[in-house]
C-alpha cells in the first residue's frame, strides 16, 4: 500500500521559515494537500493541489511538490502556527495521510 | 455556511458495531464527496474511505474492507459510517469531511477536504 512519510517534529523560531516535508513514491505525479490541526480541534485545510491556498489562509503558507517530496513552507512563522501538520494524497481511488509533523515555534 | 454535524460519543464492547451519522447543511449535499477519517489517541489521521452522495458509490481502505460500510440518505443530507467487529484499536475520534472532486479529461482534480465535522469519539472496551 502507498505510504507518505513526514518527520515527527520540526522547530522554528518566530519570524523564521519552517519547511515540513512529505515523502512518497512519485508523489510529484499526484496532488498533495496539507492540513493544520491544533490541539483538540478538527483539521483545517491550508494547501490543496500542491500549492493552492483556500480563502482565509494567510499568504505565509505555501506548498510545492516535485519528484518524491511535497513541502509545506511557512514563511515568517508565528506562535499561532504551532500545531500538527498532516499531508495527504490519493493513490488511485484510495486516500492516504502522512503520519503528521508537530511544528513547534519557539 | 457549510457545516457537518456528527452524532454523539459512543462506548462499545469488543465485537459490537457502531454507526456514526454526519448531517450536512449550508451546501448542496450531492455535489461534494464525503470522507471518513479517524484519529486514535496521540496518533495521526487515518483515511477510512469515501462516499459519493450523488450515486452512493464508495471506496474503502483495504485495512477495513469487510468491516466498514458507508451509506447516505439524500432526503436528510446525512451520511453514515458503520464499523463492525470492533476491537480496542478502533478507539478513536471519527471525522466526516467533505471534498470537491472534479473529473476533467480523465484526470481527477482534488480541491482539498475543506469542511470537517466536529468529531465523534468512539471508545471500545471489553
mmCIF file of C-alpha atoms in Angstrom:
data_model
loop_
_atom_site.group_PDB
_atom_site.id
_atom_site.type_symbol
_atom_site.label_atom_id
_atom_site.label_comp_id
_atom_site.label_asym_id
_atom_site.label_seq_id
_atom_site.Cartn_x
_atom_site.Cartn_y
_atom_site.Cartn_z
ATOM 1 C CA UNK A 1 0.000 0.000 0.000
ATOM 2 C CA UNK A 2 1.075 3.573 -0.646
ATOM 3 C CA UNK A 3 2.803 5.405 2.201
ATOM 4 C CA UNK A 4 3.584 9.032 2.984
ATOM 5 C CA UNK A 5 6.420 9.826 5.397
ATOM 6 C CA UNK A 6 6.740 13.014 7.447
ATOM 7 C CA UNK A 7 9.288 13.993 10.111
ATOM 8 C CA UNK A 8 7.739 13.667 13.582
ATOM 9 C CA UNK A 9 8.740 17.166 14.612
ATOM 10 C CA UNK A 10 10.073 20.456 13.278
ATOM 11 C CA UNK A 11 11.105 23.507 15.277
ATOM 12 C CA UNK A 12 11.294 27.113 14.116
ATOM 13 C CA UNK A 13 11.982 30.467 15.730
ATOM 14 C CA UNK A 14 9.294 33.162 15.451
ATOM 15 C CA UNK A 15 9.657 35.099 12.204
ATOM 16 C CA UNK A 16 11.782 32.422 10.561
ATOM 17 C CA UNK A 17 10.824 29.969 7.805
ATOM 18 C CA UNK A 18 9.635 26.449 8.565
ATOM 19 C CA UNK A 19 9.654 23.656 5.992
ATOM 20 C CA UNK A 20 7.762 20.413 6.529
ATOM 21 C CA UNK A 21 8.357 17.576 4.085
ATOM 22 C CA UNK A 22 6.176 14.682 2.969
ATOM 23 C CA UNK A 23 7.763 11.837 1.017
ATOM 24 C CA UNK A 24 6.188 9.155 -1.119
ATOM 25 C CA UNK A 25 6.988 7.227 -4.281
ATOM 26 C CA UNK A 26 6.418 9.500 -7.291
ATOM 27 C CA UNK A 27 4.441 11.870 -5.064
ATOM 28 C CA UNK A 28 5.161 14.638 -7.588
ATOM 29 C CA UNK A 29 2.809 12.884 -10.023
ATOM 30 C CA UNK A 30 -0.071 13.269 -7.570
ATOM 31 C CA UNK A 31 -1.883 16.176 -5.940
ATOM 32 C CA UNK A 32 -0.848 16.851 -2.328
ATOM 33 C CA UNK A 33 -2.903 18.610 0.328
ATOM 34 C CA UNK A 34 -1.862 19.874 3.754
ATOM 35 C CA UNK A 35 -3.908 20.194 6.942
ATOM 36 C CA UNK A 36 -3.234 22.086 10.149
ATOM 37 C CA UNK A 37 -4.597 20.608 13.360
ATOM 38 C CA UNK A 38 -4.410 22.391 16.673
ATOM 39 C CA UNK A 39 -4.815 20.502 19.922
ATOM 40 C CA UNK A 40 -8.341 19.245 20.461
ATOM 41 C CA UNK A 41 -9.644 20.677 17.176
ATOM 42 C CA UNK A 42 -10.671 19.337 13.786
ATOM 43 C CA UNK A 43 -8.119 19.715 10.969
ATOM 44 C CA UNK A 44 -8.103 22.784 8.718
ATOM 45 C CA UNK A 45 -7.138 22.746 5.024
ATOM 46 C CA UNK A 46 -4.158 25.042 4.352
ATOM 47 C CA UNK A 47 -2.926 23.853 0.923
ATOM 48 C CA UNK A 48 -4.586 21.831 -1.865
ATOM 49 C CA UNK A 49 -3.442 20.784 -5.354
ATOM 50 C CA UNK A 50 0.184 21.110 -4.203
ATOM 51 C CA UNK A 51 0.317 24.890 -3.955
ATOM 52 C CA UNK A 52 -3.195 26.383 -3.806
ATOM 53 C CA UNK A 53 -4.337 28.283 -0.714
ATOM 54 C CA UNK A 54 -8.015 28.245 0.303
ATOM 55 C CA UNK A 55 -9.564 31.608 1.025
ATOM 56 C CA UNK A 56 -8.735 32.812 4.515
ATOM 57 C CA UNK A 57 -5.375 31.042 4.735
ATOM 58 C CA UNK A 58 -2.505 33.535 5.200
ATOM 59 C CA UNK A 59 -0.046 34.063 2.350
ATOM 60 C CA UNK A 60 2.810 32.868 4.564
ATOM 61 C CA UNK A 61 1.612 29.307 3.875
ATOM 62 C CA UNK A 62 2.853 27.880 0.566
ATOM 63 C CA UNK A 63 3.405 24.454 -0.944
ATOM 64 C CA UNK A 64 5.387 22.654 -3.602
ATOM 65 C CA UNK A 65 5.544 19.104 -4.928
ATOM 66 C CA UNK A 66 8.169 17.508 -7.136
ATOM 67 C CA UNK A 67 9.819 14.133 -7.521
ATOM 68 C CA UNK A 68 9.134 12.144 -4.366
ATOM 69 C CA UNK A 69 8.638 15.066 -1.978
ATOM 70 C CA UNK A 70 5.940 17.606 -1.209
ATOM 71 C CA UNK A 71 6.871 20.529 1.028
ATOM 72 C CA UNK A 72 4.800 22.889 3.147
ATOM 73 C CA UNK A 73 6.588 26.163 3.803
ATOM 74 C CA UNK A 74 5.576 28.665 6.461
ATOM 75 C CA UNK A 75 7.347 31.984 5.942
ATOM 76 C CA UNK A 76 7.609 34.244 8.962
ATOM 77 C CA UNK A 77 6.232 31.634 11.365
ATOM 78 C CA UNK A 78 4.054 32.904 14.176
ATOM 79 C CA UNK A 79 3.221 31.447 17.564
ATOM 80 C CA UNK A 80 -0.292 30.740 16.280
ATOM 81 C CA UNK A 81 1.176 28.381 13.658
ATOM 82 C CA UNK A 82 2.217 25.901 16.341
ATOM 83 C CA UNK A 83 0.205 22.783 15.504
ATOM 84 C CA UNK A 84 0.322 19.345 13.911
ATOM 85 C CA UNK A 85 0.531 19.326 10.117
ATOM 86 C CA UNK A 86 -0.669 16.401 8.006
ATOM 87 C CA UNK A 87 -0.023 15.813 4.310
ATOM 88 C CA UNK A 88 -2.487 13.833 2.177
ATOM 89 C CA UNK A 89 -2.565 12.447 -1.344
ATOM 90 C CA UNK A 90 -4.524 9.984 -3.464
ATOM 91 C CA UNK A 91 -3.221 6.650 -4.717
ATOM 92 C CA UNK A 92 -5.703 5.523 -7.405
ATOM 93 C CA UNK A 93 -9.006 5.654 -5.502
ATOM 94 C CA UNK A 94 -7.517 5.449 -2.013
ATOM 95 C CA UNK A 95 -6.697 8.400 0.198
ATOM 96 C CA UNK A 96 -3.503 8.373 2.237
ATOM 97 C CA UNK A 97 -2.318 10.604 5.086
ATOM 98 C CA UNK A 98 1.224 11.058 6.311
ATOM 99 C CA UNK A 99 1.969 10.403 9.954
ATOM 100 C CA UNK A 100 1.865 14.096 10.859
ATOM 101 C CA UNK A 101 4.506 16.606 11.953
ATOM 102 C CA UNK A 102 4.417 18.605 15.161
ATOM 103 C CA UNK A 103 5.567 22.166 14.488
ATOM 104 C CA UNK A 104 6.987 23.971 17.500
ATOM 105 C CA UNK A 105 7.507 27.737 17.329
ATOM 106 C CA UNK A 106 9.989 28.821 19.970
ATOM 107 C CA UNK B 1 -22.041 28.435 5.639
ATOM 108 C CA UNK B 2 -21.295 24.756 5.094
ATOM 109 C CA UNK B 3 -21.422 22.653 8.226
ATOM 110 C CA UNK B 4 -21.150 18.997 9.158
ATOM 111 C CA UNK B 5 -22.678 17.898 12.469
ATOM 112 C CA UNK B 6 -21.885 14.424 13.756
ATOM 113 C CA UNK B 7 -23.665 12.207 16.246
ATOM 114 C CA UNK B 8 -22.519 11.924 19.835
ATOM 115 C CA UNK B 9 -19.875 9.881 21.573
ATOM 116 C CA UNK B 10 -20.223 6.106 21.710
ATOM 117 C CA UNK B 11 -18.934 3.442 24.096
ATOM 118 C CA UNK B 12 -18.994 -0.091 22.697
ATOM 119 C CA UNK B 13 -17.961 -3.567 23.706
ATOM 120 C CA UNK B 14 -15.393 -5.531 21.745
ATOM 121 C CA UNK B 15 -17.098 -7.316 18.854
ATOM 122 C CA UNK B 16 -20.016 -4.895 18.657
ATOM 123 C CA UNK B 17 -20.830 -2.456 15.838
ATOM 124 C CA UNK B 18 -21.067 1.313 15.807
ATOM 125 C CA UNK B 19 -22.894 3.622 13.408
ATOM 126 C CA UNK B 20 -21.930 7.290 13.262
ATOM 127 C CA UNK B 21 -24.003 9.888 11.425
ATOM 128 C CA UNK B 22 -22.957 13.128 9.771
ATOM 129 C CA UNK B 23 -25.590 15.691 8.768
ATOM 130 C CA UNK B 24 -24.630 18.262 6.151
ATOM 131 C CA UNK B 25 -26.087 21.737 5.817
ATOM 132 C CA UNK B 26 -25.355 25.000 4.050
ATOM 133 C CA UNK B 27 -24.460 23.495 0.659
ATOM 134 C CA UNK B 28 -25.792 21.137 -1.998
ATOM 135 C CA UNK B 29 -25.269 17.712 -0.433
ATOM 136 C CA UNK B 30 -24.779 15.785 -3.675
ATOM 137 C CA UNK B 31 -22.032 17.996 -5.097
ATOM 138 C CA UNK B 32 -19.286 17.073 -2.607
ATOM 139 C CA UNK B 33 -17.772 13.700 -1.775
ATOM 140 C CA UNK B 34 -17.669 12.735 1.908
ATOM 141 C CA UNK B 35 -14.626 11.211 3.589
ATOM 142 C CA UNK B 36 -14.426 9.380 6.898
ATOM 143 C CA UNK B 37 -11.132 9.872 8.730
ATOM 144 C CA UNK B 38 -10.191 8.657 12.193
ATOM 145 C CA UNK B 39 -7.544 9.583 14.711
ATOM 146 C CA UNK B 40 -6.502 7.261 17.508
ATOM 147 C CA UNK B 41 -5.300 8.894 20.755
ATOM 148 C CA UNK B 42 -1.985 10.640 20.186
ATOM 149 C CA UNK B 43 -1.766 9.405 16.590
ATOM 150 C CA UNK B 44 -2.054 10.846 13.096
ATOM 151 C CA UNK B 45 -5.019 10.930 10.764
ATOM 152 C CA UNK B 46 -6.101 7.684 9.129
ATOM 153 C CA UNK B 47 -8.182 7.700 5.943
ATOM 154 C CA UNK B 48 -11.029 5.194 6.163
ATOM 155 C CA UNK B 49 -12.995 5.676 2.969
ATOM 156 C CA UNK B 50 -15.151 7.937 0.845
ATOM 157 C CA UNK B 51 -18.712 8.045 -0.448
ATOM 158 C CA UNK B 52 -20.180 9.924 -3.371
ATOM 159 C CA UNK B 53 -23.521 11.204 -2.032
ATOM 160 C CA UNK B 54 -24.795 11.633 -5.574
ATOM 161 C CA UNK B 55 -24.810 7.968 -6.569
ATOM 162 C CA UNK B 56 -23.788 6.261 -3.338
ATOM 163 C CA UNK B 57 -20.570 4.728 -4.706
ATOM 164 C CA UNK B 58 -17.898 4.046 -2.126
ATOM 165 C CA UNK B 59 -14.190 3.317 -1.798
ATOM 166 C CA UNK B 60 -12.704 1.902 1.408
ATOM 167 C CA UNK B 61 -9.201 1.435 2.695
ATOM 168 C CA UNK B 62 -8.021 -2.134 2.294
ATOM 169 C CA UNK B 63 -7.354 -2.322 6.030
ATOM 170 C CA UNK B 64 -11.072 -2.009 6.898
ATOM 171 C CA UNK B 65 -12.603 -3.898 3.948
ATOM 172 C CA UNK B 66 -15.289 -6.234 5.180
ATOM 173 C CA UNK B 67 -15.881 -4.286 8.416
ATOM 174 C CA UNK B 68 -16.849 -0.821 7.149
ATOM 175 C CA UNK B 69 -19.986 0.366 5.371
ATOM 176 C CA UNK B 70 -20.746 3.909 4.269
ATOM 177 C CA UNK B 71 -24.242 4.932 3.235
ATOM 178 C CA UNK B 72 -26.139 8.124 2.630
ATOM 179 C CA UNK B 73 -29.710 9.469 2.859
ATOM 180 C CA UNK B 74 -30.172 12.274 0.349
ATOM 181 C CA UNK B 75 -33.567 13.207 1.801
ATOM 182 C CA UNK B 76 -31.905 14.316 5.038
ATOM 183 C CA UNK B 77 -28.412 15.202 3.680
ATOM 184 C CA UNK B 78 -26.881 12.669 6.031
ATOM 185 C CA UNK B 79 -24.078 10.164 5.587
ATOM 186 C CA UNK B 80 -23.465 7.198 7.853
ATOM 187 C CA UNK B 81 -20.403 5.147 8.696
ATOM 188 C CA UNK B 82 -20.855 1.744 10.292
ATOM 189 C CA UNK B 83 -17.907 -0.234 11.622
ATOM 190 C CA UNK B 84 -18.436 -3.804 12.791
ATOM 191 C CA UNK B 85 -16.474 -6.359 14.825
ATOM 192 C CA UNK B 86 -14.989 -3.572 16.913
ATOM 193 C CA UNK B 87 -11.570 -4.008 18.516
ATOM 194 C CA UNK B 88 -9.738 -1.946 21.109
ATOM 195 C CA UNK B 89 -7.592 -0.449 18.347
ATOM 196 C CA UNK B 90 -10.738 1.094 16.815
ATOM 197 C CA UNK B 91 -10.869 3.507 19.757
ATOM 198 C CA UNK B 92 -10.501 6.902 18.090
ATOM 199 C CA UNK B 93 -12.105 10.172 17.142
ATOM 200 C CA UNK B 94 -14.010 9.715 13.889
ATOM 201 C CA UNK B 95 -14.448 12.630 11.484
ATOM 202 C CA UNK B 96 -16.617 13.109 8.434
ATOM 203 C CA UNK B 97 -15.286 15.691 5.982
ATOM 204 C CA UNK B 98 -16.272 16.875 2.507
ATOM 205 C CA UNK B 99 -14.208 17.375 -0.623
ATOM 206 C CA UNK B 100 -14.925 18.583 -4.140
ATOM 207 C CA UNK B 101 -13.501 16.161 -6.720
ATOM 208 C CA UNK B 102 -13.898 17.008 -10.389
ATOM 209 C CA UNK B 103 -13.026 14.757 -13.323
ATOM 210 C CA UNK B 104 -11.726 16.507 -16.423
ATOM 211 C CA UNK B 105 -10.481 14.626 -19.479
ATOM 212 C CA UNK B 106 -9.682 11.502 -17.481
ATOM 213 C CA UNK B 107 -7.903 13.290 -14.613
ATOM 214 C CA UNK B 108 -9.352 13.765 -11.133
ATOM 215 C CA UNK B 109 -8.854 17.214 -9.608
ATOM 216 C CA UNK B 110 -8.988 17.239 -5.811
ATOM 217 C CA UNK B 111 -9.901 20.526 -4.134
ATOM 218 C CA UNK B 112 -8.960 19.519 -0.605
ATOM 219 C CA UNK B 113 -11.023 18.473 2.389
ATOM 220 C CA UNK B 114 -12.363 21.901 3.245
ATOM 221 C CA UNK B 115 -15.090 21.256 5.815
ATOM 222 C CA UNK B 116 -14.768 18.829 8.738
ATOM 223 C CA UNK B 117 -17.260 17.624 11.306
ATOM 224 C CA UNK B 118 -16.616 18.151 14.988
ATOM 225 C CA UNK B 119 -15.555 14.542 15.506
ATOM 226 C CA UNK B 120 -17.209 11.627 17.289
ATOM 227 C CA UNK B 121 -15.321 9.766 19.998
ATOM 228 C CA UNK B 122 -15.756 6.009 19.826
ATOM 229 C CA UNK B 123 -14.397 4.027 22.751
ATOM 230 C CA UNK B 124 -14.127 0.243 22.518
ATOM 231 C CA UNK B 125 -13.504 -1.799 25.622
ATOM 232 C CA UNK B 126 -14.037 -5.297 26.816
#
